[in-house]
């Protein structure tokens, strides 16, 4: 089995190496063929792993491949842990990545760095495989940092654009903040658990009797530090500011980052660490509250966005908040289920947005679109499926996972869970409003397309529409097909830990009475009516009474300003951190460089030598009787010193 799993991991890496080092020699066709073949092999093998682990024996594979480093009694190994949780992640990452690779053929066709882009996205896939298949914290951290590095390269891929360079640097720096907390958490795990292996660590910390760190509960400190890492990778408030900026990268990487790779790493990590998080209600409460704030307030920002990719980006932030809320109420299985369904329809929405951008000659303002339905029927229908899945329309993928999260919060007994319930409930209305607003403005109503773009409007080529169709299928049916086995039959129960008294799948199953029961139950619940209200509101403001939208902006200027300014997070970061670091640097430069080093150490030592030289210089006359006088005088000083010091030696060692 080792070779089997190694093939999954190494196939994209091999494609990345070939494309990166030999791309210009082999040519474009050979490069995209090799990289797509590598990811296709991983996809097929991932489906086989899913069938083997989930559908057949349900036995986890946990084995080290080799020892990377040994320090005393600490072994740092590279190994794989493949269980039901890993199997689901492998299928999601590999399939979405495969669709993005195919899509890239059409989208990046005219880019001069075509082969380099394929190398990067294959390397991204390899990094994510290493992360989700790891069985220890060292390998987890390797994959964690690798996806961060490649995301930096991809967000700033069009480095001729200053905005892309700034966005990539912003993503890199913000993730360093999260990774610092993550690394501290891993350090505490090693210090108190004595191992970096997952199983050994969980057993060690579970058996410890109320461990503390400086008077604080050790497990709580570890979990909060690990969650800081998750906040950075999965873009939770206040470390969310990098994700909207990632839209500066090409659309294929926007889909890959937002749907199946980097942003899902934090959700996966917390689910994997469930044995630790279940030992701290404080940590779970913090996770739940942070997720609720992100889900609600980032969704509100989607309302005022006019860039088609940024609307979808803020949708990602909001949906990641929903997943984080599920983690906070111990519904890890539901969080992973929503991660899976979200990956398909969010990739679909991003790639659909990219299809529109290509047709519009890279126009991204939805106010300059309208009436595209008749020109782009495939993009229209697939985008409609993705939108319905996102808003949780009954029967589509997002409906099952989002409703499960809301009900899991409703069952939770954690502090502030009532407030969180209303936050995620109102988030349903917001999601439906901004999603349908974008959909109506792009595909319906009167055409607002500029004349030069309208002349060439047509459906995208097959390399773009084929991935859209392939992603639309799971976006429509994957929720209905998998909710019974994944959640109600407990596929993920063996891979996560839920403490006694926390939300269990048994309660949720009894409440919903299966997948079909959820649809019939939906019309009796608040989320369904909140969704319909959001659709109706979007229709009124986007198509029926468009002037009302202008009136709302004029009437609620302060609210609109707050939303347009993104709650001031970027401004705050600029004032406190960017300008603050500059001022601190200037102070340190003046104190250390200018004063301490230049004035005192360098120039001061020179002045001291000059001063001493000025004293000694008159003595050096060249006359022998002057030298004899100073010798006799020095001898008298030494003898006087010896007389008063008694028998004590002049020098001691």
Short mmCIF file of C-alpha atoms in Angstrom, two decimals, residues 46-231:
data_model
loop_
_atom_site.label_atom_id
_atom_site.label_comp_id
_atom_site.label_asym_id
_atom_site.label_seq_id
_atom_site.Cartn_x
_atom_site.Cartn_y
_atom_site.Cartn_z
CA UNK A 46 -7.89 8.63 -4.76
CA UNK A 47 -11.25 7.24 -5.88
CA UNK A 48 -9.86 3.74 -5.35
CA UNK A 49 -8.68 4.71 -1.87
CA UNK A 50 -12.10 6.15 -1.12
CA UNK A 51 -13.75 2.95 -2.27
CA UNK A 52 -11.35 0.80 -0.26
CA UNK A 53 -11.36 2.73 3.02
CA UNK A 54 -14.87 4.14 3.12
CA UNK A 55 -17.01 1.66 1.26
CA UNK A 56 -15.26 -1.60 2.19
CA UNK A 57 -13.13 -2.21 5.28
CA UNK A 58 -13.06 1.21 7.03
CA UNK A 59 -9.57 0.36 8.40
CA UNK A 60 -7.08 3.20 8.67
CA UNK A 61 -3.56 2.96 7.26
CA UNK A 62 -0.94 4.55 9.53
CA UNK A 63 2.70 3.89 8.74
CA UNK A 64 6.00 5.76 8.58
CA UNK A 65 7.89 5.59 5.28
CA UNK A 66 11.32 6.69 6.47
CA UNK A 67 13.03 8.68 9.22
CA UNK A 68 13.91 12.15 8.01
CA UNK A 69 15.83 13.23 11.13
CA UNK A 70 16.63 11.85 14.56
CA UNK A 71 17.55 14.10 17.48
CA UNK A 72 18.15 12.17 20.67
CA UNK A 73 15.00 10.17 21.27
CA UNK A 74 12.92 12.25 18.86
CA UNK A 75 12.21 10.73 15.46
CA UNK A 76 10.99 13.03 12.68
CA UNK A 77 9.46 10.76 10.08
CA UNK A 78 7.64 11.03 6.79
CA UNK A 79 4.56 8.83 6.86
CA UNK A 80 0.94 8.52 5.82
CA UNK A 81 -2.27 8.35 7.81
CA UNK A 82 -5.07 7.38 5.46
CA UNK A 83 -8.51 7.02 7.02
CA UNK A 84 -11.99 8.10 6.00
CA UNK A 85 -11.21 11.77 6.63
CA UNK A 86 -8.11 11.58 4.44
CA UNK A 87 -10.01 9.65 1.76
CA UNK A 88 -12.64 12.36 1.42
CA UNK A 89 -9.99 15.09 1.24
CA UNK A 90 -8.02 13.19 -1.41
CA UNK A 91 -11.06 12.89 -3.68
CA UNK A 92 -11.99 16.55 -3.28
CA UNK A 93 -8.46 17.92 -3.81
CA UNK A 94 -7.60 15.65 -6.76
CA UNK A 95 -10.90 16.07 -8.65
CA UNK A 96 -11.09 19.86 -8.31
CA UNK A 97 -7.41 20.14 -9.18
CA UNK A 98 -7.94 18.00 -12.28
CA UNK A 99 -10.78 20.24 -13.45
CA UNK A 100 -8.66 23.35 -12.83
CA UNK A 101 -5.79 21.86 -14.83
CA UNK A 102 -8.08 21.21 -17.81
CA UNK A 103 -9.67 24.65 -17.48
CA UNK A 104 -6.24 26.28 -17.51
CA UNK A 105 -5.64 25.11 -21.09
CA UNK A 106 -8.27 27.52 -22.35
CA UNK A 107 -7.96 30.29 -19.79
CA UNK A 108 -4.16 30.71 -19.90
CA UNK A 109 -3.82 29.93 -23.59
CA UNK A 110 -2.30 33.30 -24.50
CA UNK A 111 -0.09 33.67 -21.44
CA UNK A 112 3.65 33.68 -22.09
CA UNK A 113 4.33 31.76 -18.85
CA UNK A 114 1.87 29.00 -19.69
CA UNK A 115 4.22 26.11 -18.79
CA UNK A 116 5.32 27.73 -15.52
CA UNK A 117 1.72 28.09 -14.41
CA UNK A 118 1.07 24.38 -14.94
CA UNK A 119 4.19 23.59 -12.93
CA UNK A 120 2.97 25.74 -10.04
CA UNK A 121 -0.57 24.34 -9.85
CA UNK A 122 0.75 20.76 -9.95
CA UNK A 123 3.16 21.63 -7.15
CA UNK A 124 0.21 23.11 -5.25
CA UNK A 125 -1.65 19.81 -5.56
CA UNK A 126 1.37 17.84 -4.34
CA UNK A 127 1.71 20.14 -1.30
CA UNK A 128 -1.93 19.63 -0.37
CA UNK A 129 -1.60 15.85 -0.68
CA UNK A 130 1.38 15.91 1.70
CA UNK A 131 -0.65 17.96 4.17
CA UNK A 132 -3.80 15.82 4.24
CA UNK A 133 -1.96 12.48 4.24
CA UNK A 134 0.49 13.33 7.04
CA UNK A 135 0.55 11.26 10.21
CA UNK A 136 2.71 13.67 12.22
CA UNK A 137 3.06 17.38 12.93
CA UNK A 138 6.39 17.74 11.13
CA UNK A 139 4.98 16.58 7.79
CA UNK A 140 1.80 18.56 8.43
CA UNK A 141 3.89 21.70 8.86
CA UNK A 142 5.83 20.93 5.67
CA UNK A 143 2.60 20.72 3.65
CA UNK A 144 1.24 23.74 5.51
CA UNK A 145 4.20 25.91 4.52
CA UNK A 146 4.41 24.46 1.01
CA UNK A 147 0.86 25.49 0.10
CA UNK A 148 1.59 28.93 1.55
CA UNK A 149 4.73 29.29 -0.56
CA UNK A 150 3.09 28.15 -3.81
CA UNK A 151 0.06 30.37 -3.15
CA UNK A 152 2.48 33.32 -2.90
CA UNK A 153 3.94 32.40 -6.28
CA UNK A 154 0.52 31.95 -7.89
CA UNK A 155 -1.24 35.03 -6.47
CA UNK A 156 1.66 37.12 -7.75
CA UNK A 157 1.95 35.14 -10.98
CA UNK A 158 1.21 38.22 -13.10
CA UNK A 159 4.07 40.08 -11.45
CA UNK A 160 3.96 42.83 -14.05
CA UNK A 161 0.88 44.07 -12.12
CA UNK A 162 1.77 45.99 -8.98
CA UNK A 163 -1.53 44.98 -7.37
CA UNK A 164 -0.70 41.28 -7.86
CA UNK A 165 2.72 41.70 -6.24
CA UNK A 166 1.17 43.52 -3.27
CA UNK A 167 -1.56 40.88 -2.90
CA UNK A 168 0.94 38.01 -2.92
CA UNK A 169 3.10 39.75 -0.32
CA UNK A 170 0.04 40.46 1.80
CA UNK A 171 -1.02 36.80 1.68
CA UNK A 172 2.48 35.70 2.58
CA UNK A 173 2.83 38.07 5.56
CA UNK A 174 -0.63 37.47 7.01
CA UNK A 175 -0.08 33.73 6.82
CA UNK A 176 3.25 34.14 8.61
CA UNK A 177 1.31 35.60 11.54
CA UNK A 178 -0.96 32.56 11.65
CA UNK A 179 1.94 30.17 11.10
CA UNK A 180 3.84 31.67 14.04
CA UNK A 181 0.99 30.69 16.37
CA UNK A 182 0.72 27.32 14.65
CA UNK A 183 4.43 26.64 15.17
CA UNK A 184 4.21 27.62 18.84
CA UNK A 185 1.34 25.16 19.26
CA UNK A 186 3.38 22.38 17.65
CA UNK A 187 6.29 23.30 19.95
CA UNK A 188 4.08 22.90 23.02
CA UNK A 189 2.80 19.58 21.68
CA UNK A 190 6.38 18.35 21.39
CA UNK A 191 7.42 19.78 24.77
CA UNK A 192 4.57 18.22 26.74
CA UNK A 193 3.57 15.30 24.52
CA UNK A 194 7.09 14.12 23.81
CA UNK A 195 6.32 13.20 20.19
CA UNK A 196 5.24 14.67 16.87
CA UNK A 197 3.22 11.61 15.89
CA UNK A 198 -0.55 12.24 15.98
CA UNK A 199 -1.59 9.04 17.74
CA UNK A 200 1.19 9.18 20.33
CA UNK A 201 0.51 12.87 21.04
CA UNK A 202 -3.22 12.39 21.51
CA UNK A 203 -2.66 9.45 23.86
CA UNK A 204 0.02 11.29 25.85
CA UNK A 205 -1.93 14.53 26.36
CA UNK A 206 -5.14 12.63 27.11
CA UNK A 207 -3.44 10.64 29.86
CA UNK A 208 -1.87 13.68 31.51
CA UNK A 209 -3.56 14.85 34.71
CA UNK A 210 -4.78 18.44 34.21
CA UNK A 211 -1.58 19.79 32.61
CA UNK A 212 -1.04 23.53 33.01
CA UNK A 213 1.21 26.16 31.50
CA UNK A 214 1.86 29.24 33.64
CA UNK A 215 -1.41 28.66 35.44
CA UNK A 216 -3.43 28.18 32.23
CA UNK A 217 -4.88 24.94 30.95
CA UNK A 218 -2.23 23.50 28.61
CA UNK A 219 -4.68 21.89 26.18
CA UNK A 220 -6.56 25.18 25.80
CA UNK A 221 -3.34 27.07 25.06
CA UNK A 222 -2.26 24.45 22.49
CA UNK A 223 -5.65 24.43 20.78
CA UNK A 224 -5.85 28.22 20.60
CA UNK A 225 -2.35 28.45 19.12
CA UNK A 226 -3.16 25.76 16.56
CA UNK A 227 -6.36 27.60 15.73
CA UNK A 228 -4.38 30.80 15.09
CA UNK A 229 -2.71 28.84 12.30
CA UNK A 230 -6.12 27.76 11.02
CA UNK A 231 -7.33 31.38 11.14
#
